[in-house]
């Protein structure tokens, strides 16, 4: 089976990585039935790095069969939780041992700075695997009092075969957030990475067997969302889909589930998260957090704090400091040591973001800084700030998914909350103030699945993460994620009721 | 149209007069529907129209959703502390108890179930569910979660907002209560659509809501057809969650509508083809009684009906004799006769569907061991029916009949029967009868079903979760677990020391 070897010789990382490029089914790399391929592009320069195998419905079917067989014969509750946990820990160890290489692949594939991939993405991935390794032998049901003539209890059983469709913005991290709880709870998994960023997922596959997972427990089928992803959503023997990605695709997946086998669906979708900044903040810290909120990952984060509401009393000082900070962000080669922001992921995304910038200008907002392409090669966009934004502008209502901040002045707390909630999304929010009452009151009032107080994009593996409203269904991370990977069975044992 | 319906009952089981409003109950008032539609309510014991109720459509759902949203923002939700919500719910339970006879009469009239069943099971159950969740209202907890000393991190289990609920006709008041109660306990407001076949008891319920002290708009009840009012609930942008109990076909439509509108979260409680498995060492006398209860209770109109009965060959003949004798002894008749066990099926449509399955069973070569025919000429009564010589691929074995029709099959080994029991797209419930402790638990655990009953069948508990594996549904009703359906988890991260 073919593979792709890349030689890294950069200031951040020197080394060689070999990545198998087939589909990974039942412990082996195989060619897709219909022999398709997808090109992987380097977003730094738009050039093709390699091709990987692309699967279709036929391959999904083979993978599902392998997963089902593994689940029935050598996985699920046949393997005690403590052993499942050991395997997850071993996988984390292997990832840790190769952390630099994985970071380099992620930086190459996504275009994010190597340092960010290494200290953010890879560490979070290892962390998630270890966190859920610890849960594997702690999946509990309850005994429930009814009366003395009955023993009644619940079991939190694995669901069976889980399909996981992973996005391109944090490829390995999102994959880990999904396989962690799925495997801990005893499910078998079929992964469909994003067709834009398959490399780290492929590089991970050989490690599953090394970590001790039986063949067929984790499978990987690269492919287009509309083909392989659709096939996974339709498959009558897949019990559950977990999806992170666009709201548009999330809808399709839920619709498809409803029309096939009513498989369970959890969705983690888009956002237009507000950062609300009051007069009494620590300005220096707030600027840094607000900047991290929108410019982290080149704005390609579902929780991006893309609407920044600033109270009138501090507006001018905030804008000045925020602008200065944004201008200091180094845009460039992901493998340069001082790069903060690399290119956007693809030509399509680049055009989309530039389209929004254009629409903002046309709608009368002011480009305070940025608004143009950076350089002549690849998909780089300057960190951009819009001011004079009005609530109905597209740049204020719609998710841009790029390094574009919309700054809006407000006067009162009530006004800020109302505007913050004036969106179909509800993924996250942040509030900046020193006043304890206001901090908690506002965090509680904003309709979002995560509220950050005096920080933003500061995630925790132990806290649940997910959306209100159209930002999603269900929660990832924390103990809460386990609910979405288990089937609840109630057992009633009659030890005395006679008819 | 007249605005109320009054019926005087003079029957052996119940004597009394019941009056109910017929309008839509929105924002604390009974109103006419925008498009002026009505739906006839039929007495399935006679096939005759009893009355007509107001039927709402999309326009009325819109009014109700707006009222519910306004109530949520101004006079419900977390503005009303859990203890207070619980008190109102307890008051409602008391009022339901005061009127229990009327509720039972209305359910027996529209649904056809025996009055005594409607009283002692459906409505006593509904009251118990309301009381159970009243107790949860001030115990909705999130967690504090350790991360590091520079952060305070916690979760809140907040109400979702406006929830839509669509309930079935087979246990009208019990369904209403088990949907409404957890939604209210957690602080949501409600737009509920009863089944258009059995809307009467829900209308009586509306008259108690204000009396119990609920602000207007907290509970809104809009009768109507599933394809109009129900569809409107599934699509409405202000409704952020929909809970449905009913057919798998409709469940799919609801999930699709949710996906295409505002991605509201969806819980579904759908059909089943639940296996009852009897091993040679079962306490046969009890097992027969439980098996009878499992399939014939509620005239077989029960999502968790034990409609596939697998009997190990060692006891097969004795089982069949006793099971047949007891099925034959079932008293089918007027719901308002005190010794009636089984009334009519709920409607002409259901009647024809069930008779169609009986015909299909005969055509496929199964044996009608008992029954198989209509009883009488009036109404929708069907004889308790037993099929033997059933093969796994027959329609009567694979599809949900929802009537008093049992398929009895012989088996040899445990492995064989577990495989057959799991050979279905459904997964709602299952029963296993054996005295062997290892086998009882092993088999219960091996069956792919949301509820496993050991040495009993269809013996629900309010404190135990209920819901389906596979295509029998998504999510759980009852118990503490139902509260999850009605809360939004918010994670709050308070930075008390991390510096950039």
Coordinates of C-alpha atoms in Angstrom, one line a residue, chain A residues 141-142 144-147 150 152-157 236 239 247 250-251 254-255 257-265 267 269 282 284-285 288-289 292 440 443-455 458-460 462-464 466-470 472-473 475 479-480 483 487-494 497-499, chain B residues 69 142-143 145-148 151 153-158 240 248 251-252 255-256 258-266 268 270 283 285-286 289-290 293 441 444-456 459-461 463-465 468-471 473-474 476 479-481 484 488-495 498-500:
Chain A
X141 CA -25.4 3.3 35.8
X142 CA -27.5 3.6 38.9
X144 CA -32.9 3.1 41.6
X145 CA -35.2 2.6 44.5
X146 CA -38.7 1.6 43.4
X147 CA -40.0 -0.9 46.0
X150 CA -38.0 -5.3 42.5
X152 CA -34.1 -1.9 39.3
X153 CA -31.0 -0.6 37.8
X154 CA -29.6 1.1 34.7
X155 CA -26.7 0.2 32.5
X156 CA -24.8 2.7 30.4
X157 CA -23.9 0.3 27.5
X236 CA -28.3 1.3 8.3
X239 CA -25.8 3.5 15.4
X247 CA -24.3 24.1 10.2
X250 CA -25.1 19.3 10.2
X251 CA -28.6 19.7 8.9
X254 CA -29.7 15.0 10.9
X255 CA -32.0 14.8 7.9
X257 CA -30.4 10.1 10.0
X258 CA -34.2 10.7 10.1
X259 CA -34.6 9.1 6.8
X260 CA -32.6 6.0 7.4
X261 CA -32.2 4.2 10.7
X262 CA -32.9 7.1 13.1
X263 CA -29.3 6.9 14.3
X264 CA -28.4 9.2 17.1
X265 CA -26.8 12.4 16.1
X267 CA -23.6 18.1 16.1
X269 CA -21.7 23.5 14.5
X282 CA -8.1 45.3 33.1
X284 CA -4.2 45.1 28.9
X285 CA -5.4 41.6 29.7
X288 CA -5.0 40.1 24.8
X289 CA -7.9 37.8 25.5
X292 CA -6.9 35.5 21.2
X440 CA -22.0 36.2 36.6
X443 CA -22.5 35.1 31.7
X444 CA -25.8 33.5 32.8
X445 CA -27.9 35.8 30.6
X446 CA -26.2 35.1 27.3
X447 CA -27.6 32.2 25.4
X448 CA -24.5 30.1 24.8
X449 CA -23.2 26.7 25.8
X450 CA -19.9 28.1 27.1
X451 CA -19.5 31.4 28.9
X452 CA -16.0 32.7 29.6
X453 CA -15.5 35.3 32.2
X454 CA -12.3 37.4 31.8
X455 CA -10.9 35.1 29.2
X458 CA -9.8 28.9 27.3
X459 CA -11.0 25.3 27.0
X460 CA -10.9 22.5 29.5
X462 CA -13.1 18.3 31.9
X463 CA -15.9 20.8 31.0
X464 CA -18.7 20.1 28.6
X466 CA -21.4 22.5 22.8
X467 CA -24.1 24.8 21.5
X468 CA -27.4 26.3 22.3
X469 CA -29.7 27.1 19.5
X470 CA -28.4 26.4 16.0
X472 CA -25.4 22.2 17.9
X473 CA -27.0 19.3 19.7
X475 CA -22.0 18.1 24.4
X479 CA -18.0 13.5 31.7
X480 CA -21.1 14.8 29.8
X483 CA -23.9 10.2 27.6
X487 CA -27.2 3.5 25.3
X488 CA -29.2 3.6 28.5
X489 CA -30.8 0.3 29.4
X490 CA -33.2 0.0 32.3
X491 CA -33.4 -3.5 33.9
X492 CA -36.3 -4.4 36.2
X493 CA -35.8 -7.6 38.1
X494 CA -39.0 -8.9 39.7
X497 CA -44.5 -9.0 42.3
X498 CA -47.1 -11.7 41.7
X499 CA -50.0 -11.3 39.3
Chain B
X69 CA -41.7 32.6 24.6
X142 CA -24.9 21.2 37.6
X143 CA -21.4 20.5 38.7
X145 CA -15.5 20.8 38.0
X146 CA -11.8 20.9 39.0
X147 CA -9.5 22.3 36.4
X148 CA -6.9 24.4 38.1
X151 CA -10.2 29.1 37.3
X153 CA -15.4 26.2 36.4
X154 CA -18.9 25.0 36.7
X155 CA -21.9 23.9 34.7
X156 CA -25.5 25.0 34.8
X157 CA -28.4 22.9 33.7
X158 CA -30.6 25.7 32.3
X240 CA -36.1 24.9 20.6
X248 CA -41.8 5.6 13.8
X251 CA -40.9 10.4 14.3
X252 CA -38.8 10.5 11.2
X255 CA -36.5 14.8 13.0
X256 CA -36.3 15.9 9.4
X258 CA -36.1 19.9 13.0
X259 CA -33.0 19.4 10.8
X260 CA -34.4 21.7 8.1
X261 CA -35.6 24.4 10.4
X262 CA -33.7 25.5 13.5
X263 CA -31.9 22.3 14.5
X264 CA -34.1 22.0 17.6
X265 CA -33.1 19.0 19.6
X266 CA -35.4 16.0 19.3
X268 CA -38.5 10.4 20.1
X270 CA -41.4 5.3 18.8
X283 CA -42.5 -20.1 37.0
X285 CA -48.1 -19.9 36.1
X286 CA -46.8 -16.4 36.7
X289 CA -50.0 -14.1 33.4
X290 CA -47.2 -11.7 32.7
X293 CA -50.4 -8.7 30.4
X441 CA -29.1 -11.3 33.9
X444 CA -31.4 -9.3 29.9
X445 CA -28.1 -7.7 29.2
X446 CA -27.7 -9.4 25.8
X447 CA -31.1 -8.1 24.5
X448 CA -30.8 -4.9 22.5
X449 CA -33.6 -3.0 24.2
X450 CA -33.9 0.1 26.3
X451 CA -35.9 -1.8 29.0
X452 CA -35.3 -5.3 30.0
X453 CA -37.9 -6.9 32.4
X454 CA -36.9 -10.0 34.3
X455 CA -39.8 -12.2 35.4
X456 CA -42.3 -9.5 34.6
X459 CA -44.2 -3.1 34.6
X460 CA -42.9 0.4 34.4
X461 CA -41.6 2.6 37.2
X463 CA -38.2 6.5 38.6
X464 CA -36.7 4.3 35.9
X465 CA -35.8 5.6 32.4
X468 CA -35.6 2.8 22.8
X469 CA -32.5 1.4 21.3
X470 CA -32.2 1.3 17.5
X471 CA -35.2 2.6 15.6
X473 CA -36.4 6.1 19.6
X474 CA -33.9 8.7 20.8
X476 CA -35.4 8.6 27.6
X479 CA -36.9 9.1 35.9
X480 CA -34.1 11.7 36.6
X481 CA -32.8 11.0 33.1
X484 CA -31.6 16.0 30.5
X488 CA -29.3 23.1 28.1
X489 CA -25.9 22.5 29.6
X490 CA -23.9 25.7 29.9
X491 CA -20.3 25.6 31.0
X492 CA -19.0 28.7 32.8
X493 CA -15.2 29.4 33.1
X494 CA -14.3 32.2 35.5
X495 CA -10.7 33.3 35.1
X498 CA -4.7 33.2 34.3
X499 CA -2.8 36.0 32.7
X500 CA -2.0 36.2 29.0

